[in-house]
Coordinates of C-alpha atoms and ligand atoms in Angstrom, one line a residue:
M1 CA 2.2 -1.2 30.8
A2 CA 4.0 0.1 27.7
A3 CA 2.8 -1.2 24.4
R4 CA 4.4 -4.0 22.4
L5 CA 6.4 -2.7 19.5
I6 CA 5.4 -4.0 16.1
D7 CA 8.8 -4.5 14.3
G8 CA 8.3 -3.6 10.7
K9 CA 11.8 -4.0 9.9
M10 CA 12.1 -7.6 11.1
L11 CA 8.9 -8.6 9.3
A12 CA 10.0 -6.9 6.2
A13 CA 13.2 -8.9 6.2
T14 CA 11.2 -12.1 6.5
V15 CA 9.0 -11.0 3.5
R16 CA 12.0 -10.0 1.5
A17 CA 13.6 -13.4 2.1
Q18 CA 10.4 -15.1 0.9
V19 CA 10.5 -12.8 -2.3
A20 CA 14.1 -13.9 -2.9
D21 CA 13.1 -17.5 -2.9
R22 CA 10.2 -16.9 -5.4
V23 CA 12.7 -14.9 -7.6
R24 CA 15.2 -17.8 -7.5
T25 CA 12.3 -20.1 -8.7
L26 CA 11.3 -17.8 -11.4
R27 CA 14.9 -17.3 -12.6
A28 CA 15.3 -21.0 -12.7
Q29 CA 12.5 -21.0 -15.3
G30 CA 14.1 -18.2 -17.4
I31 CA 12.2 -15.3 -16.0
T32 CA 13.9 -12.4 -14.1
P33 CA 11.3 -10.2 -12.5
G34 CA 12.0 -6.5 -13.6
L35 CA 10.9 -3.3 -11.9
A36 CA 11.2 0.1 -13.5
V37 CA 11.1 3.1 -11.2
V38 CA 10.6 6.5 -12.8
L39 CA 11.8 9.7 -10.9
V40 CA 11.0 13.1 -12.3
G41 CA 12.9 16.0 -10.6
D42 CA 15.3 16.0 -7.7
N43 CA 13.1 16.0 -4.6
P44 CA 15.7 14.7 -2.0
A45 CA 13.1 12.5 -0.2
S46 CA 12.0 10.9 -3.4
Q47 CA 15.6 10.3 -4.4
V48 CA 16.1 8.3 -1.0
Y49 CA 12.9 6.4 -1.6
V50 CA 13.9 5.4 -5.1
R51 CA 17.5 4.4 -4.1
N52 CA 16.0 2.2 -1.3
K53 CA 13.5 0.5 -3.6
A54 CA 16.4 -0.2 -6.2
A55 CA 18.6 -1.6 -3.4
A56 CA 15.8 -3.8 -2.0
C57 CA 15.1 -5.1 -5.6
E58 CA 18.7 -6.0 -6.1
A59 CA 19.0 -7.8 -2.8
A60 CA 16.1 -9.9 -3.7
G61 CA 17.3 -10.8 -7.3
I62 CA 14.9 -8.4 -9.0
L63 CA 16.2 -6.4 -12.0
S64 CA 15.8 -2.8 -11.2
R65 CA 15.8 -0.1 -13.8
T66 CA 15.7 3.5 -12.4
V67 CA 14.9 6.2 -15.0
S68 CA 15.6 9.7 -13.8
L69 CA 14.2 12.6 -15.7
A70 CA 14.8 16.3 -15.3
A71 CA 12.2 18.4 -13.3
D72 CA 11.1 20.2 -16.4
T73 CA 10.5 17.1 -18.5
P74 CA 7.3 17.6 -20.6
E75 CA 4.4 15.4 -19.7
G76 CA 4.4 14.0 -23.2
E77 CA 7.9 12.7 -22.8
L78 CA 6.9 10.9 -19.6
L79 CA 4.0 9.3 -21.3
D80 CA 6.1 8.1 -24.1
L81 CA 8.6 6.6 -21.6
L82 CA 5.7 4.8 -20.0
D83 CA 4.5 3.5 -23.4
S84 CA 7.9 2.0 -24.0
L85 CA 8.1 0.5 -20.5
N86 CA 4.6 -1.0 -20.9
A87 CA 5.7 -2.7 -24.1
D88 CA 9.0 -3.9 -22.6
P89 CA 8.6 -7.7 -21.7
S90 CA 11.6 -7.6 -19.3
I91 CA 9.7 -5.1 -17.1
H92 CA 6.9 -6.7 -15.0
G93 CA 6.4 -3.7 -12.6
I94 CA 6.3 0.1 -13.3
L95 CA 6.3 2.6 -10.5
V96 CA 6.3 6.5 -11.0
Q97 CA 7.6 8.1 -7.8
L98 CA 5.2 10.7 -6.5
P99 CA 4.8 13.6 -6.1
L100 CA 5.4 14.8 -9.6
P101 CA 6.3 18.4 -10.6
G102 CA 3.3 20.6 -10.8
H103 CA 3.1 20.9 -14.6
I104 CA 2.5 17.1 -14.9
D105 CA -1.0 15.8 -14.4
T106 CA -0.6 12.9 -11.9
G107 CA -3.9 11.2 -12.7
R108 CA -3.0 11.0 -16.5
V109 CA 0.4 9.7 -15.8
I110 CA -0.9 6.8 -13.5
A111 CA -3.6 6.0 -16.0
A112 CA -0.8 5.6 -18.8
I113 CA 0.8 2.8 -16.7
D114 CA -0.3 -0.6 -18.0
A115 CA -2.6 -1.8 -15.2
T116 CA -1.1 -5.2 -15.2
K117 CA 2.3 -3.7 -14.5
D118 CA 1.0 -1.1 -11.9
V119 CA 2.8 -2.6 -8.9
D120 CA 1.9 0.5 -6.7
G121 CA -1.9 -0.4 -7.2
F122 CA -2.8 3.3 -8.0
H123 CA -4.3 2.7 -11.4
V124 CA -8.1 3.3 -11.4
A125 CA -8.6 -0.3 -12.7
N126 CA -6.7 -1.7 -9.8
A127 CA -8.5 0.8 -7.3
G128 CA -11.8 -0.6 -8.8
L129 CA -10.8 -4.2 -8.5
L130 CA -9.9 -3.6 -4.9
L131 CA -13.2 -1.8 -4.3
T132 CA -15.1 -4.7 -5.7
G133 CA -13.3 -7.4 -3.8
R134 CA -11.3 -8.9 -6.6
P135 CA -7.8 -7.2 -6.0
R136 CA -5.0 -7.5 -8.5
F137 CA -2.3 -5.3 -7.0
L138 CA -2.8 -4.0 -3.5
P139 CA -1.3 -0.5 -2.8
C140 CA 1.9 -1.3 -1.0
T141 CA 1.4 0.6 2.4
P142 CA -2.0 -0.8 3.2
Y143 CA -0.9 -4.2 2.1
G144 CA 2.1 -4.1 4.3
I145 CA -0.1 -3.0 7.3
M146 CA -2.4 -5.9 6.7
K147 CA 0.6 -8.2 6.8
M148 CA 1.7 -6.6 10.1
L149 CA -1.8 -7.1 11.6
E150 CA -1.9 -10.8 10.5
S151 CA 1.7 -11.4 11.8
E152 CA 0.5 -10.0 15.2
A153 CA -2.7 -12.1 14.9
V154 CA -4.8 -8.9 15.5
P155 CA -8.5 -9.9 15.4
L156 CA -10.3 -7.8 12.7
W157 CA -13.5 -9.8 12.3
G158 CA -16.1 -7.5 14.0
A159 CA -13.5 -5.1 15.3
E160 CA -13.9 -1.5 15.3
A161 CA -11.2 0.0 13.0
V162 CA -10.7 3.7 12.5
V163 CA -8.5 5.1 9.7
V164 CA -7.4 8.8 10.0
G165 CA -6.5 10.1 6.6
A166 CA -8.4 9.3 3.3
S167 CA -5.8 9.6 0.5
N168 CA -6.1 7.4 -2.5
I169 CA -2.8 5.7 -1.8
V170 CA -3.1 5.0 1.9
G171 CA -6.3 5.8 3.9
K172 CA -9.0 4.7 1.3
P173 CA -7.4 1.4 0.3
M174 CA -6.6 0.8 4.0
A175 CA -10.3 1.2 4.9
L176 CA -11.3 -1.2 2.1
L177 CA -8.9 -3.9 3.3
L178 CA -10.0 -3.7 6.9
L179 CA -13.6 -3.8 5.7
A180 CA -12.8 -6.9 3.6
A181 CA -11.3 -8.5 6.8
G182 CA -14.6 -8.1 8.6
A183 CA -13.9 -4.9 10.5
T184 CA -16.4 -2.1 11.0
V185 CA -14.6 0.8 9.6
T186 CA -14.8 4.6 10.1
I187 CA -12.6 6.9 7.9
C188 CA -11.7 10.3 9.2
N189 CA -10.5 13.4 7.3
S190 CA -9.5 16.9 8.0
K191 CA -13.2 17.8 8.3
T192 CA -14.0 15.3 11.0
R193 CA -15.6 17.3 13.8
D194 CA -14.4 15.5 17.0
L195 CA -11.4 13.3 16.0
G196 CA -10.8 12.0 19.5
A197 CA -14.4 10.7 19.8
Q198 CA -13.9 8.6 16.6
T199 CA -10.3 7.5 17.4
R200 CA -11.2 6.5 21.0
R201 CA -13.7 3.8 19.6
A202 CA -10.9 2.0 17.7
D203 CA -9.7 -1.4 18.4
V204 CA -7.3 -0.9 15.5
L205 CA -6.3 2.7 14.7
V206 CA -4.4 3.5 11.5
V207 CA -3.1 7.1 11.3
A208 CA -2.0 8.5 7.9
T209 CA -2.2 12.3 7.8
G210 CA 1.4 13.6 7.4
R211 CA 0.9 15.8 10.5
S212 CA 3.2 15.0 13.6
G213 CA 1.4 14.6 16.9
M214 CA -2.0 14.3 15.4
V215 CA -3.0 11.6 17.7
T216 CA -2.1 11.7 21.3
G217 CA -2.5 9.1 24.0
D218 CA -5.7 10.5 25.4
M219 CA -7.3 9.8 21.9
I220 CA -6.5 6.1 22.1
K221 CA -8.7 3.3 23.5
P222 CA -6.7 1.4 26.2
G223 CA -5.6 -1.9 24.5
A224 CA -5.9 -0.7 21.0
V225 CA -3.4 -1.6 18.1
V226 CA -2.0 1.6 16.7
I227 CA -0.4 1.7 13.2
D228 CA 1.5 4.9 12.5
V229 CA 2.0 5.5 8.7
G230 CA 3.1 9.1 9.0
I231 CA 6.7 10.2 8.2
N232 CA 7.5 13.8 9.3
R233 CA 10.9 15.4 9.6
L234 CA 11.0 17.8 12.6
E235 CA 13.0 20.9 12.6
N236 CA 15.8 19.2 14.7
G237 CA 16.1 16.6 12.0
Q238 CA 14.2 13.8 14.0
L239 CA 12.0 11.5 12.0
V240 CA 8.6 11.0 13.7
G241 CA 5.2 9.7 12.8
D242 CA 1.7 11.2 13.2
V243 CA 1.1 9.6 16.5
D244 CA 2.7 11.0 19.7
F245 CA 4.7 7.9 20.5
E246 CA 5.5 8.6 24.1
T247 CA 1.9 9.2 25.3
A248 CA 0.4 6.6 22.9
R249 CA 2.7 3.7 24.0
Q250 CA 1.3 4.1 27.6
V251 CA -2.2 3.3 26.4
A252 CA -2.0 0.9 23.3
A253 CA -1.5 -2.7 23.5
A254 CA 0.8 -2.6 20.4
I255 CA 2.2 0.2 18.2
T256 CA 4.4 0.6 15.1
P257 CA 7.5 2.8 15.7
V258 CA 8.7 5.5 13.2
P259 CA 11.1 4.8 11.7
G260 CA 11.2 1.0 11.5
G261 CA 7.5 0.3 11.4
V262 CA 5.3 0.7 8.3
G263 CA 8.0 2.1 6.0
P264 CA 10.1 -1.1 5.6
M265 CA 7.0 -3.1 4.9
T266 CA 5.9 -0.7 2.1
I267 CA 9.1 -1.5 0.3
A268 CA 8.8 -5.2 1.0
M269 CA 5.2 -5.3 -0.4
L270 CA 6.4 -3.5 -3.6
L271 CA 8.8 -6.5 -4.2
V272 CA 5.9 -9.0 -3.5
N273 CA 3.8 -7.2 -6.2
T274 CA 6.7 -7.2 -8.6
V275 CA 7.4 -11.0 -8.2
E276 CA 3.6 -11.7 -8.4
S277 CA 3.5 -9.8 -11.6
A278 CA 6.3 -11.9 -13.1
E279 CA 4.7 -15.0 -11.9
R280 CA 1.6 -14.2 -13.9
Q281 CA 3.9 -14.6 -17.0
L282 CA 4.3 -18.2 -16.3
P283 CA 2.2 -20.6 -18.3
A284 CA -0.8 -21.7 -16.3
Ligands
LIG1 P1 -2.2 13.0 1.9 O1 -1.7 14.3 2.2 O2 -2.5 12.7 0.6 O3 -3.5 12.8 2.9 C1 -3.6 13.2 4.2 C2 -5.0 12.8 4.7 O4 -5.1 13.2 6.1 C3 -6.2 13.5 4.0 O5 -7.2 12.6 3.7 C4 -6.6 14.6 5.0 O6 -7.9 14.9 5.0 C5 -6.2 13.9 6.3 N1 -6.0 14.9 7.4 C6 -5.3 16.0 7.3 N2 -5.4 16.7 8.5 C7 -6.3 16.0 9.2 C8 -6.9 16.2 10.5 N3 -6.6 17.2 11.3 N4 -7.7 15.3 11.0 C9 -8.0 14.2 10.3 N5 -7.6 14.0 9.0 C10 -6.6 14.8 8.6 O7 -1.1 12.1 2.6 P2 -0.8 10.5 2.4 O8 -2.0 9.6 2.6 O9 -0.1 10.4 1.1 O10 0.3 10.4 3.5 C11 0.1 10.5 4.8 C12 1.3 10.3 5.7 O11 1.9 9.0 5.4 C13 2.5 11.2 5.2 O12 3.2 11.6 6.3 C14 3.3 10.3 4.3 O13 4.7 10.7 4.3 C15 3.2 9.0 5.0 N6 3.4 7.9 4.1 C16 4.1 6.9 4.6 C17 4.4 5.7 4.0 C18 5.2 4.7 4.5 O14 5.6 3.8 3.8 N7 5.4 4.8 5.8 C19 3.8 5.5 2.5 C20 2.9 6.6 2.1 C21 2.7 7.7 2.8 P3 -8.7 15.6 3.7 O15 -8.9 14.4 2.8 O16 -9.8 16.2 4.3 O17 -7.7 16.6 3.1

């Protein structure tokens, strides 16, 4: 039987409507949540992401400010801009769109964002809080995936979870959240010897490698829940994930499509983090 589709677009619409309600409550108390998105250079994919984030903010009543800088902007100028956004009380969330041009040190830039405005959750202070079980801002993609698993009532306590990919922004925080939810977690990377042997143990399989066709149906345990984070553009222009959808859906119990799965949830959770940041401004 073909797998159930986990509809990220629909769930994201629900989350965004909830955010809009919270924004209305905040605005009634004189606070308009504000998100600053900084884009350096003219990477076409980044431009699309930034436009989508700004549109989602506006639809939810969040003030969005996009600052576009030339690709050759010196690092010092970007750090100065972040200083001024850190100090701006109308801005509750700051996001620097990645990747940055090669002459800029990404780690230094993320470290320069005020950790209490780091709605992407990439700052080492926020990564450390997540690691130690006291999260402040959860990175948006893993946060969105946890919401999807919750909405599908996927049992995590005692489950075998396998995360393929170990980046700081997806794989590692994903593994920590699954661990915190009671799963037994395996993280795989490009050095993993027999990937299929690992993935076939998974009740919940999250794949985030940026390589299309990385996981095929024969690498999936029958009845598993499969979350495909990858976004890959094929030569024919088609957008696909990291999981071979046609073979995977014959084996899995549930699977996220690409597009329309994890992507919309990532943006929705960015709005959640921004509104949460603004709510923290309210007197206790
Ligand atoms: P990175 O390139 O930072 O990390 C990729 C990870 O995959 C690395 O840990 C790498 O291992 C691992 N990997 C690569 N090849 C293999 C392999 N053969 N077997 C096992 N592991 C492998 O990518 P990101 O985490 O930033 O992104 C991953 C994908 O998710 C991309 O397609 C990206 O576009 C997409 N994405 C989608 C989002 C969404 O909202 N839907 C949001 C963010 C990302 P190693 O550590 O050994 O190098």
